[in-house]
CSV table of C-alpha atoms in Angstrom, one decimal:
chain,number,residue,atom,x,y,z
A,1,MET,CA,9.8,30.5,10.6
A,2,SER,CA,13.8,30.8,10.1
A,3,SER,CA,14.6,28.7,13.1
A,4,GLU,CA,12.3,26.0,11.5
A,5,LEU,CA,14.2,26.1,8.0
A,6,THR,CA,17.6,26.1,9.7
A,7,ILE,CA,16.3,22.9,12.1
A,8,LYS,CA,15.6,21.3,8.4
A,9,GLU,CA,18.8,22.1,6.9
A,10,ASP,CA,20.9,21.1,9.7
A,11,ASN,CA,19.1,17.5,9.7
A,12,TYR,CA,19.7,17.5,5.7
A,13,ASN,CA,23.3,17.9,6.1
A,14,LEU,CA,23.3,15.0,9.1
A,15,LEU,CA,21.6,12.7,6.6
A,16,VAL,CA,24.1,13.6,3.8
A,17,ASP,CA,27.0,12.5,6.0
A,18,PHE,CA,25.0,9.7,7.4
A,19,PHE,CA,24.5,8.2,3.8
A,20,TYR,CA,28.2,8.3,3.1
A,21,CYS,CA,29.1,6.7,6.4
A,22,ILE,CA,26.3,4.2,6.1
A,23,SER,CA,27.9,3.3,2.3
A,24,ASP,CA,31.3,3.1,4.0
A,25,SER,CA,30.1,0.4,6.8
A,26,PHE,CA,28.4,-1.6,4.0
A,27,LYS,CA,32.1,-1.7,2.0
A,28,VAL,CA,33.5,-2.9,5.0
A,29,SER,CA,31.2,-5.4,5.7
A,30,SER,CA,31.1,-6.8,2.3
A,31,LEU,CA,35.1,-7.2,2.9
A,32,LYS,CA,34.6,-9.0,6.0
A,33,CYS,CA,32.2,-11.4,4.4
A,34,GLY,CA,34.0,-12.3,1.5
A,35,GLY,CA,33.1,-9.5,-0.9
A,36,LYS,CA,29.9,-8.1,-2.7
A,37,ASN,CA,27.4,-10.5,-4.4
A,38,ASP,CA,25.1,-8.6,-6.9
A,39,TYR,CA,22.0,-10.1,-8.3
A,40,HIS,CA,20.3,-8.2,-11.4
A,41,PHE,CA,16.9,-8.7,-12.3
A,42,MET,CA,13.8,-6.8,-13.9
A,43,LEU,CA,11.1,-5.4,-11.7
A,44,ALA,CA,8.0,-3.7,-13.9
A,45,GLU,CA,10.4,-3.0,-16.8
A,46,HIS,CA,12.6,-1.5,-14.5
A,47,GLN,CA,16.5,-2.8,-13.5
A,48,VAL,CA,17.0,-3.8,-9.9
A,49,VAL,CA,20.4,-5.1,-8.5
A,50,ILE,CA,20.5,-6.4,-4.9
A,51,SER,CA,24.0,-6.3,-3.5
A,52,THR,CA,24.7,-8.4,-0.4
A,53,ALA,CA,27.8,-8.8,1.7
A,54,GLY,CA,28.6,-12.0,1.5
A,55,LYS,CA,26.7,-15.4,-0.2
A,56,ASN,CA,24.5,-15.8,3.0
A,57,LEU,CA,22.2,-13.1,2.6
A,58,GLN,CA,21.7,-14.0,-1.0
A,59,LEU,CA,20.5,-17.4,0.1
A,60,ALA,CA,18.3,-16.0,3.0
A,61,LEU,CA,16.8,-13.2,1.0
A,62,LEU,CA,16.8,-13.3,-2.9
A,63,ASN,CA,14.7,-16.6,-3.3
A,64,PRO,CA,11.2,-14.6,-4.0
A,65,PHE,CA,12.8,-12.8,-7.1
A,66,TYR,CA,14.2,-15.7,-8.7
A,67,HIS,CA,11.1,-15.9,-11.1
A,68,LEU,CA,11.8,-12.3,-12.4
A,69,PRO,CA,13.5,-11.7,-15.8
A,70,THR,CA,17.6,-11.6,-15.0
A,71,GLY,CA,20.2,-9.6,-16.7
A,72,VAL,CA,22.2,-6.4,-16.8
A,73,ASP,CA,20.8,-3.6,-19.0
A,74,ARG,CA,23.1,-0.7,-18.7
A,75,ALA,CA,20.6,1.8,-20.4
A,76,ASN,CA,18.1,1.5,-18.0
A,77,GLU,CA,18.5,3.5,-14.5
A,78,ILE,CA,19.1,1.1,-11.7
A,79,LEU,CA,17.6,0.6,-8.3
A,80,GLU,CA,20.4,-0.3,-6.1
A,81,ILE,CA,20.0,-2.1,-2.8
A,82,CYS,CA,22.9,-2.5,-0.6
A,83,VAL,CA,22.4,-5.0,2.3
A,84,TRP,CA,24.6,-6.3,5.2
A,85,ASP,CA,23.7,-8.2,8.3
A,86,GLU,CA,25.2,-6.9,11.6
A,87,LYS,CA,25.8,-10.3,13.3
A,88,GLU,CA,27.3,-12.0,10.4
A,89,SER,CA,29.8,-9.3,9.6
A,90,GLY,CA,30.3,-7.7,12.9
A,91,VAL,CA,29.9,-4.2,11.3
A,92,LYS,CA,27.4,-2.1,13.1
A,93,LEU,CA,25.2,0.3,12.0
A,94,PRO,CA,26.7,3.7,12.5
A,95,THR,CA,25.4,5.8,15.2
A,96,ILE,CA,22.4,7.3,14.0
A,97,PRO,CA,22.6,11.5,14.5
A,98,TRP,CA,19.0,11.9,15.4
A,99,GLN,CA,16.8,10.7,18.1
A,100,TRP,CA,13.8,8.7,17.3
A,101,PRO,CA,10.5,9.6,19.2
A,102,GLU,CA,9.7,7.2,21.7
A,103,ALA,CA,7.5,4.3,20.2
A,104,LYS,CA,4.6,2.7,22.0
A,105,ASN,CA,6.0,-0.8,21.2
A,106,ILE,CA,9.1,-2.2,19.5
A,107,ASP,CA,6.9,-3.1,16.4
A,108,SER,CA,6.3,0.6,15.6
A,109,VAL,CA,7.7,1.4,12.4
A,110,LEU,CA,9.7,4.8,12.4
A,111,GLN,CA,10.1,6.7,9.6
A,112,PHE,CA,10.6,9.9,7.8
A,113,THR,CA,11.7,11.6,4.6
A,114,LEU,CA,13.7,14.8,4.0
A,115,LYS,CA,14.1,15.8,0.8
A,116,ASN,CA,15.6,13.1,-1.1
A,117,TYR,CA,16.3,10.9,1.9
A,118,SER,CA,13.7,8.4,3.4
A,119,VAL,CA,14.7,6.5,6.7
A,120,VAL,CA,13.0,3.6,7.9
A,121,PHE,CA,13.6,1.4,10.9
A,122,SER,CA,11.3,-1.3,11.2
A,123,GLU,CA,10.5,-4.9,12.1
A,124,GLY,CA,10.9,-4.5,15.7
A,125,GLN,CA,13.6,-2.5,14.9
A,126,SER,CA,15.9,-5.2,13.2
A,127,VAL,CA,15.7,-3.9,9.7
A,128,PHE,CA,17.0,0.0,9.2
A,129,PHE,CA,17.3,1.5,5.8
A,130,ILE,CA,18.2,4.9,4.1
A,131,TYR,CA,16.9,5.7,0.6
A,132,ASP,CA,18.1,8.2,-1.8
A,133,SER,CA,15.7,8.7,-4.4
A,134,THR,CA,18.2,11.0,-6.2
A,135,LEU,CA,20.9,8.3,-6.5
A,136,ASN,CA,18.0,5.7,-6.6
A,137,LYS,CA,20.0,3.5,-4.1
A,138,ALA,CA,19.3,2.1,-0.6
A,139,ILE,CA,21.4,1.2,1.9
A,140,VAL,CA,20.2,-1.7,4.3
A,141,CYS,CA,21.1,-3.0,7.9
A,142,ILE,CA,19.8,-6.1,9.3
A,143,LYS,CA,20.6,-6.9,12.9
A,144,ASP,CA,20.4,-11.0,12.2
A,145,VAL,CA,18.9,-12.4,9.3
A,146,ASN,CA,18.0,-15.5,11.3
A,147,SER,CA,16.0,-13.5,13.6
A,148,LEU,CA,13.9,-11.8,10.5
A,149,PRO,CA,10.1,-12.6,10.8
A,150,ASN,CA,8.4,-14.6,8.0
A,151,TYR,CA,6.7,-11.8,6.4
A,152,PHE,CA,10.1,-10.0,5.7
A,153,LEU,CA,11.5,-13.2,4.0
A,154,SER,CA,8.5,-13.7,1.8
A,155,GLN,CA,8.5,-10.2,0.9
A,156,PRO,CA,12.0,-8.4,1.3
A,157,PHE,CA,12.6,-5.0,1.1
A,158,PHE,CA,8.9,-4.0,0.5
A,159,ARG,CA,9.5,-0.9,2.3
A,160,ILE,CA,12.2,0.1,-0.3
A,161,PHE,CA,9.8,-0.7,-3.4
A,162,LYS,CA,7.1,1.3,-1.8
A,163,LEU,CA,9.5,4.4,-2.0
A,164,TRP,CA,10.7,3.5,-5.3
A,165,SER,CA,7.5,2.8,-7.0
A,166,LYS,CA,6.5,6.6,-6.4
A,167,ARG,CA,9.6,7.5,-8.3
A,168,VAL,CA,8.9,5.2,-11.3
A,169,ASP,CA,5.3,6.2,-11.3
A,170,LEU,CA,4.0,2.6,-10.5
A,171,ASN,CA,1.6,1.8,-7.7
A,172,ILE,CA,1.8,-1.0,-5.3
A,173,LEU,CA,-1.6,-2.6,-4.9
A,174,HIS,CA,-3.0,-4.9,-2.0
A,175,ALA,CA,-4.2,-7.6,-4.4
A,176,GLY,CA,-3.5,-11.0,-5.7
A,177,CYS,CA,-3.3,-11.4,-9.4
A,178,ILE,CA,-4.4,-14.5,-11.6
A,179,ALA,CA,-4.0,-14.7,-15.4
A,180,ASN,CA,-4.9,-17.0,-18.1
A,181,ASP,CA,-2.3,-16.8,-21.4
A,182,LYS,CA,-3.9,-13.5,-22.5
A,183,HIS,CA,-4.8,-11.3,-19.2
A,184,ALA,CA,-5.1,-10.9,-15.6
A,185,VAL,CA,-7.7,-10.3,-12.9
A,186,LEU,CA,-6.9,-8.6,-9.6
A,187,LEU,CA,-8.2,-10.1,-6.4
A,188,VAL,CA,-9.1,-7.5,-4.0
A,189,GLY,CA,-10.1,-6.7,-0.3
A,190,ARG,CA,-8.9,-6.5,3.2
A,191,GLY,CA,-6.9,-9.5,4.6
A,192,GLY,CA,-8.7,-12.6,5.7
A,193,LEU,CA,-11.3,-12.7,2.8
A,194,GLY,CA,-9.6,-15.3,0.6
A,195,LYS,CA,-7.3,-13.5,-1.7
A,196,SER,CA,-4.3,-15.8,-0.8
A,197,THR,CA,-6.4,-18.8,-0.9
A,198,SER,CA,-7.9,-18.1,-4.3
A,199,SER,CA,-4.7,-16.8,-5.7
A,200,ILE,CA,-2.9,-20.0,-4.5
A,201,GLN,CA,-5.7,-22.5,-5.5
A,202,CYS,CA,-6.1,-21.1,-8.9
A,203,LEU,CA,-1.9,-21.8,-9.2
A,204,ILE,CA,-2.5,-25.2,-8.2
A,205,SER,CA,-5.2,-25.9,-10.7
A,206,GLY,CA,-2.9,-24.8,-13.7
A,207,LEU,CA,-3.7,-20.8,-14.0
A,208,ASN,CA,-0.9,-18.6,-14.2
A,209,TYR,CA,-0.1,-16.5,-10.8
A,210,ILE,CA,1.2,-13.0,-10.5
A,211,SER,CA,0.9,-12.5,-6.7
A,212,ASP,CA,-1.3,-13.4,-3.5
A,213,ASP,CA,-0.7,-10.2,-1.6
A,214,TYR,CA,1.1,-7.5,-3.6
A,215,VAL,CA,1.2,-6.4,-7.1
A,216,LEU,CA,3.0,-3.7,-9.0
A,217,VAL,CA,0.5,-1.8,-11.2
A,218,SER,CA,1.3,0.7,-14.0
A,219,ILE,CA,-2.2,2.6,-14.0
A,220,GLY,CA,-1.5,5.3,-16.4
A,221,SER,CA,-1.0,3.5,-19.4
A,222,ASN,CA,-3.8,2.6,-22.0
A,223,ILE,CA,-4.3,-1.0,-20.8
A,224,PRO,CA,-3.2,-1.3,-16.9
A,225,MET,CA,-0.5,-3.7,-16.4
A,226,ALA,CA,0.1,-5.9,-13.3
A,227,TYR,CA,3.7,-6.7,-12.7
A,228,SER,CA,4.8,-9.8,-10.4
A,229,MET,CA,7.4,-8.6,-7.1
A,230,TYR,CA,7.5,-11.9,-5.5
A,231,SER,CA,6.7,-15.7,-6.1
A,232,SER,CA,6.5,-16.4,-2.6
A,233,GLY,CA,3.1,-16.6,-0.8
A,234,LYS,CA,1.6,-17.1,2.4
A,235,LEU,CA,-1.0,-19.3,4.0
A,236,ASN,CA,-2.2,-19.7,7.5
A,237,ALA,CA,-1.1,-22.7,8.8
A,238,ASN,CA,-4.6,-24.0,9.4
A,239,ASN,CA,-5.5,-23.6,5.7
A,240,LEU,CA,-2.3,-25.0,4.7
A,241,LYS,CA,-3.4,-28.3,5.5
A,242,ASN,CA,-6.0,-28.1,2.6
A,243,PHE,CA,-3.1,-27.8,0.1
A,244,PRO,CA,-1.3,-31.0,0.8
A,245,LYS,CA,0.9,-30.6,-2.4
A,246,LEU,CA,2.4,-27.3,-0.7
A,247,GLU,CA,3.4,-28.6,2.6
A,248,ASN,CA,7.0,-29.6,1.3
A,249,ILE,CA,7.6,-26.2,0.0
A,250,ALA,CA,6.5,-24.2,3.4
A,251,PHE,CA,8.8,-22.5,5.3
A,252,SER,CA,8.0,-21.6,8.7
A,253,GLY,CA,11.3,-19.9,10.2
A,254,LYS,CA,11.7,-19.1,13.8
A,255,HIS,CA,9.6,-15.8,13.7
A,256,ASP,CA,6.3,-16.8,12.2
A,257,PHE,CA,4.2,-14.4,14.1
A,258,GLU,CA,1.4,-14.5,11.9
A,259,ASN,CA,1.7,-18.2,12.0
A,260,LYS,CA,1.7,-18.0,8.3
A,261,PRO,CA,4.1,-20.2,6.7
A,262,VAL,CA,6.0,-18.7,3.7
A,263,LEU,CA,5.8,-20.5,0.6
A,264,TYR,CA,8.3,-20.4,-1.9
A,265,LEU,CA,6.2,-21.2,-5.0
A,266,ASN,CA,8.8,-20.9,-7.6
A,267,LYS,CA,10.2,-24.1,-6.6
A,268,LEU,CA,7.0,-25.9,-7.5
A,269,PHE,CA,5.4,-23.7,-10.2
A,270,LYS,CA,8.2,-22.3,-11.9
A,271,LYS,CA,6.5,-21.8,-15.6
A,272,GLN,CA,3.1,-20.6,-14.2
A,273,ILE,CA,4.6,-17.8,-12.2
A,274,ILE,CA,4.9,-14.9,-14.6
A,275,TYR,CA,6.4,-11.4,-15.0
A,276,LYS,CA,3.3,-9.4,-16.1
A,277,SER,CA,0.1,-9.4,-17.7
A,278,PRO,CA,-2.6,-6.7,-18.5
A,279,ILE,CA,-5.4,-6.1,-16.1
A,280,LYS,CA,-8.9,-6.7,-17.3
A,281,ALA,CA,-11.1,-7.4,-14.3
A,282,ILE,CA,-11.2,-6.6,-10.6
A,283,VAL,CA,-12.7,-9.7,-8.4
A,284,THR,CA,-13.5,-9.3,-4.8
A,285,PRO,CA,-13.8,-12.7,-2.8
A,286,ASN,CA,-16.2,-13.1,-0.3
A,287,ILE,CA,-16.6,-16.1,2.2
A,288,THR,CA,-20.0,-17.7,1.9
A,289,LEU,CA,-21.5,-20.9,3.2
A,290,SER,CA,-22.0,-22.4,-0.2
A,291,LYS,CA,-20.5,-25.5,-1.7
A,292,ASN,CA,-19.7,-24.3,-4.9
A,293,THR,CA,-17.9,-20.6,-6.1
A,294,SER,CA,-19.9,-18.3,-7.8
A,295,TYR,CA,-19.3,-14.9,-9.3
A,296,THR,CA,-21.6,-11.8,-10.1
A,297,SER,CA,-21.0,-8.4,-11.4
A,298,ILE,CA,-20.9,-5.7,-8.8
A,299,SER,CA,-20.6,-1.7,-9.4
A,300,ALA,CA,-17.3,0.1,-9.8
A,301,PHE,CA,-18.3,1.9,-6.2
A,302,GLU,CA,-18.3,-1.6,-4.6
A,303,GLY,CA,-15.0,-2.4,-6.2
A,304,LEU,CA,-13.3,0.9,-5.2
A,305,LYS,CA,-14.4,0.2,-1.7
A,306,ALA,CA,-12.6,-3.2,-1.6
A,307,LEU,CA,-9.4,-2.2,-3.1
A,308,ALA,CA,-8.8,1.5,-2.0
A,309,PRO,CA,-9.4,1.2,1.9
A,310,SER,CA,-7.2,-2.0,1.9
A,311,THR,CA,-4.3,-0.7,-0.1
A,312,LEU,CA,-4.2,2.9,1.4
A,313,ILE,CA,-5.1,2.2,4.9
A,314,GLN,CA,-4.2,-1.2,5.9
A,315,LEU,CA,-1.1,-1.2,4.0
A,316,ASN,CA,-0.3,2.4,3.9
A,317,LEU,CA,0.5,2.2,0.5
A,318,GLY,CA,0.0,5.4,-1.3
A,319,ASP,CA,-1.6,8.9,-0.7
A,320,MET,CA,-4.5,11.0,-2.0
A,321,GLU,CA,-3.1,11.0,-5.5
A,322,ASP,CA,-2.9,7.2,-5.4
A,323,PHE,CA,-6.5,7.0,-4.3
A,324,SER,CA,-7.4,9.2,-7.6
A,325,LYS,CA,-5.5,6.6,-9.5
A,326,ILE,CA,-6.9,3.5,-8.1
A,327,ALA,CA,-10.5,5.1,-8.8
A,328,TYR,CA,-9.4,5.7,-12.5
A,329,LEU,CA,-8.4,1.9,-12.7
A,330,VAL,CA,-11.6,0.9,-11.2
A,331,ARG,CA,-13.7,3.3,-13.1
A,332,ASN,CA,-12.5,1.5,-16.5
A,333,THR,CA,-12.2,-2.0,-15.3
A,334,PRO,CA,-15.3,-4.6,-15.0
A,335,CYS,CA,-15.7,-5.5,-11.1
A,336,TYR,CA,-17.1,-8.8,-9.9
A,337,ARG,CA,-17.7,-10.6,-6.6
A,338,LEU,CA,-16.6,-13.9,-6.0
A,339,ASP,CA,-18.9,-16.0,-3.6
A,340,LEU,CA,-16.3,-18.6,-2.4
A,341,GLY,CA,-17.7,-22.0,-1.8
A,342,SER,CA,-16.4,-24.3,0.8
A,343,ASP,CA,-15.0,-26.9,-2.0
A,344,TYR,CA,-11.9,-24.8,-3.1
A,345,THR,CA,-11.7,-27.0,-6.3
A,346,THR,CA,-14.7,-24.6,-7.6
A,347,ILE,CA,-12.6,-21.4,-7.3
A,348,ALA,CA,-10.4,-21.9,-10.3
A,349,PRO,CA,-13.2,-22.7,-12.6
A,350,ALA,CA,-15.1,-19.6,-11.7
A,351,ILE,CA,-12.1,-17.5,-12.2
A,352,THR,CA,-11.4,-19.1,-15.4
A,353,ASN,CA,-14.8,-18.0,-16.4
A,354,ILE,CA,-14.3,-14.7,-15.6
A,355,LEU,CA,-10.9,-14.6,-17.7
A,356,ASN,CA,-12.4,-16.3,-20.7
A,357,SER,CA,-15.5,-13.7,-20.8
A,358,LEU,CA,-13.5,-10.6,-21.0
B,1,MET,CA,-19.8,29.2,7.6
B,2,PHE,CA,-18.2,27.6,4.9
B,3,TYR,CA,-16.2,24.1,4.6
B,4,LYS,CA,-13.8,22.5,2.8
B,5,ILE,CA,-12.3,18.6,2.7
B,6,ASN,CA,-10.0,18.0,5.5
B,7,GLU,CA,-6.7,17.7,3.5
B,8,PRO,CA,-4.2,16.1,3.5
B,9,ASP,CA,-5.9,13.5,5.8
B,10,VAL,CA,-9.2,13.0,3.7
B,11,SER,CA,-9.8,12.3,-0.1
B,12,SER,CA,-13.0,11.4,-1.7
B,13,GLU,CA,-14.0,9.8,-5.0
B,14,SER,CA,-17.2,10.1,-6.7
B,15,PHE,CA,-19.0,7.3,-8.7
B,16,ASP,CA,-22.5,7.1,-9.9
B,17,GLY,CA,-24.1,9.3,-7.3
B,18,GLU,CA,-22.0,7.8,-4.5
B,19,VAL,CA,-18.8,9.0,-2.9
B,20,LEU,CA,-16.3,6.9,-1.2
B,21,ALA,CA,-14.2,9.1,1.4
B,22,ILE,CA,-10.9,8.1,3.2
B,23,ASN,CA,-9.7,9.5,6.1
B,24,LEU,CA,-6.0,8.4,6.2
B,25,LYS,CA,-5.2,9.3,9.9
B,26,THR,CA,-7.9,7.4,11.5
B,27,GLY,CA,-8.0,4.5,9.3
B,28,ASN,CA,-12.0,5.0,8.7
B,29,TYR,CA,-13.3,5.0,5.4
B,30,TYR,CA,-17.1,6.1,4.5
B,31,SER,CA,-19.8,5.8,2.1
B,32,LEU,CA,-22.1,8.7,1.5
B,33,ARG,CA,-25.5,7.8,0.0
B,34,GLY,CA,-28.8,9.3,-0.5
B,35,SER,CA,-28.4,12.9,-1.1
B,36,ALA,CA,-25.2,12.8,0.8
B,37,ALA,CA,-23.0,12.8,-2.2
B,38,VAL,CA,-24.4,15.7,-3.8
B,39,ILE,CA,-24.7,17.8,-0.6
B,40,PHE,CA,-20.8,16.8,0.2
B,41,LYS,CA,-19.9,17.8,-3.1
B,42,LEU,CA,-21.5,21.4,-2.8
B,43,LEU,CA,-20.0,21.7,0.9
B,44,ILE,CA,-16.2,21.1,-0.1
B,45,SER,CA,-16.7,23.6,-3.3
B,46,GLY,CA,-17.3,26.2,-0.6
B,47,ASN,CA,-21.0,26.7,-1.1
B,48,SER,CA,-22.8,27.8,2.2
B,49,ALA,CA,-25.5,25.9,4.1
B,50,ASP,CA,-27.7,28.5,2.9
B,51,ASP,CA,-26.9,28.0,-1.0
B,52,ILE,CA,-27.1,24.6,-0.8
B,53,VAL,CA,-30.6,24.3,1.0
B,54,SER,CA,-32.0,26.9,-1.7
B,55,THR,CA,-30.2,24.6,-4.6
B,56,LEU,CA,-31.6,21.6,-3.2
B,57,VAL,CA,-35.1,22.6,-2.3
B,58,ASN,CA,-35.4,23.6,-6.1
B,59,PHE,CA,-34.0,20.2,-7.4
B,60,TYR,CA,-36.0,17.8,-4.8
B,61,SER,CA,-39.7,18.0,-3.8
B,62,THR,CA,-39.2,18.5,-0.4
B,63,SER,CA,-39.7,21.6,2.2
B,64,GLU,CA,-37.0,23.7,3.0
B,65,LYS,CA,-37.5,23.0,6.8
B,66,ILE,CA,-36.8,19.3,6.4
B,67,MET,CA,-33.7,20.0,3.9
B,68,LEU,CA,-32.2,22.6,6.7
B,69,THR,CA,-32.7,19.8,9.6
B,70,ASP,CA,-31.2,17.1,7.8
B,71,LEU,CA,-28.2,19.5,6.3
B,72,THR,CA,-27.4,20.8,10.0
B,73,VAL,CA,-27.3,16.9,11.2
B,74,PHE,CA,-25.3,15.8,8.3
B,75,ILE,CA,-22.8,18.7,8.7
B,76,ASP,CA,-22.3,17.9,12.3
B,77,LEU,CA,-21.8,14.3,11.1
B,78,LEU,CA,-19.0,15.2,8.4
B,79,LEU,CA,-17.0,17.8,11.1
B,80,ASP,CA,-17.5,14.7,14.1
B,81,ASN,CA,-15.8,12.3,11.6
B,82,LYS,CA,-13.1,14.8,10.6
B,83,LEU,CA,-14.3,14.6,7.0
B,84,ILE,CA,-14.5,18.4,6.4
B,85,LYS,CA,-13.3,21.4,8.3
B,86,GLU,CA,-14.4,25.0,8.6
B,87,SER,CA,-13.0,27.3,6.0
B,88,SER,CA,-13.2,31.1,5.6
B,89,LEU,CA,-13.3,31.0,1.9
B,90,TYR,CA,-16.9,31.2,0.0
B,91,ALA,CA,-17.3,30.3,-3.5
B,92,LYS,CA,-20.8,30.0,-4.7
B,93,THR,CA,-19.9,27.3,-7.4
B,94,ILE,CA,-23.4,25.1,-8.1
B,95,ASP,CA,-22.3,23.1,-11.2
B,96,SER,CA,-25.6,21.7,-12.7
B,97,LYS,CA,-23.7,18.6,-13.8
B,98,LEU,CA,-23.6,17.4,-10.2
B,99,PHE,CA,-27.3,16.4,-10.8
B,100,ASN,CA,-26.9,14.3,-13.8
B,101,SER,CA,-26.8,11.1,-11.8
B,102,VAL,CA,-29.2,12.0,-9.3
B,103,THR,CA,-32.7,11.0,-8.9
B,104,LYS,CA,-35.6,13.5,-8.3
B,105,GLU,CA,-36.9,11.6,-5.2
B,106,TYR,CA,-35.4,12.8,-2.1
B,107,LYS,CA,-33.5,10.7,0.2
B,108,LYS,CA,-32.0,12.0,3.5
B,109,PRO,CA,-28.3,12.0,3.5
B,110,ILE,CA,-26.3,9.0,4.9
B,111,LEU,CA,-22.9,8.8,6.1
B,112,GLU,CA,-22.2,5.0,6.5
B,113,SER,CA,-18.9,4.5,8.3
B,114,TYR,CA,-16.6,1.6,8.2
B,115,THR,CA,-14.1,1.0,11.3
B,116,ASP,CA,-12.8,-2.3,10.1
B,117,MET,CA,-9.3,-1.2,9.2
B,118,GLN,CA,-8.3,0.0,12.3
B,119,ASP,CA,-7.5,-2.9,14.2
B,120,LEU,CA,-5.2,-3.8,11.3
B,121,LEU,CA,-3.6,-0.4,11.5
B,122,LEU,CA,-2.6,-1.1,14.9
B,123,ILE,CA,-0.9,-4.3,14.0
B,124,ASP,CA,2.0,-2.3,12.1
B,125,PRO,CA,1.8,1.1,13.4
B,126,ILE,CA,3.8,4.0,11.7
B,127,HIS,CA,5.2,6.7,13.6
B,128,GLU,CA,5.5,9.3,10.7
B,129,VAL,CA,8.5,12.0,11.9
B,130,ASP,CA,7.2,15.5,11.6
B,131,ILE,CA,9.7,17.4,9.9
B,132,ASN,CA,8.2,20.8,10.0
B,133,SER,CA,8.2,20.6,14.1
B,134,GLY,CA,11.8,20.1,14.0
B,135,TRP,CA,11.8,16.2,14.0
B,136,PRO,CA,13.9,14.4,14.2
B,137,ASN,CA,16.0,16.3,16.9
B,138,LYS,CA,19.6,16.5,16.3
B,139,ILE,CA,21.5,15.0,19.1
B,140,PRO,CA,23.9,17.7,20.7
B,141,ASN,CA,27.4,17.2,19.4
B,142,SER,CA,26.4,14.2,17.5
B,143,LYS,CA,29.1,12.2,15.3
B,144,THR,CA,28.5,9.8,12.7
B,145,ASP,CA,30.7,7.1,13.9
B,146,SER,CA,30.1,3.3,15.1
B,147,LYS,CA,28.3,2.5,18.2
């Protein structure tokens, strides 16, 4: 038992030293890339600043955040994310003072948390970060921004927001989110059931958009609130053909492993991508052979079955405490099944009907 | 023999006579139907199989023999799927509210399992470091200098 504790304490001191060391590397890389560039914005009523070493990283990574309110509010605690690119700056990630386990393949995500430090090595071992929850600060080292996969470019720093959300008592749900001027519905279910298609079709049809894949939610409040994280969306390349209007804003990148181009939606729909909206219903899309889209009320149990496994298992977005919170949300929110028709133009009217009935 | 939920890997939530249980380690999730929801809740609160049979025989109109057979099969299923584990703690706690939304007609306990998330888990496998087993291992005489 005592040797176990010694190992822990030893590792912790290594992490303390390492955090200082990697912070210095970020400073050096900023100097080499022409200075540190800060971009401040609000995420779910919390202040975030992303500091990049040089301007190139800003151009590559910040597009999905440009729809969020900007500005500096010194009264709020700030989540600070400092990022540098090894290739651009020539500043290497400091030697990691521990050994990772042998991962079966390079796509494995390696991670651990020790006290206030969380360390994650992901995206084919091309993105490394350490997050200090006490300082609320993450230092990120990217091997080469031009080699990052599409899913990272469309949802940058998702793994950091996942850790941070715990700290600020928010939940990230695997859900699309569509709203009218008063309130929102969550579109839930595992991948491939039509969340993105429904969300993007609703956006094209004039409804407001909060997300197509991940949404931040405050569940504990009187009325649960959905907050937008990213203005980007993703659609299967074959499906993109059904949305000709979007082809001009689709970015395929060099590393589109999922064959899902990124859609920088704020370029076309700036006014419709909104910051937040109260959640009034949970909708589970379901692909059918019908032509027209229809909807029907379902039990809370069915709603939970659609939302909880895809959030907690598929995306590893929480623990048992989060399961209880999701169950609380579902218990107190009406649930519907959306039977998607082959005629996509019938999706938005069906969701509009649900929104207007709430 | 007594049982408890297989924490921290498993958690469950109860809704109107049904239970949804999730095993985060295996990536499977389960719907507990029929009499399964009430039996599961009695099991994980520390009741013995004998306590459960006598309670259920009083509530449902079915024989003790059928109940015991069904219960034995169901417990094996829960153990096979790593939803419960054996416990040394006995707590005879029969909460009468458990039966509030349960019909008097006996329906066999059903464990419906869903494995559709497993393939998706393999796409982005996560290797969580086990700090308690002394991991990550310190590299002997390591220094935090540049590569």
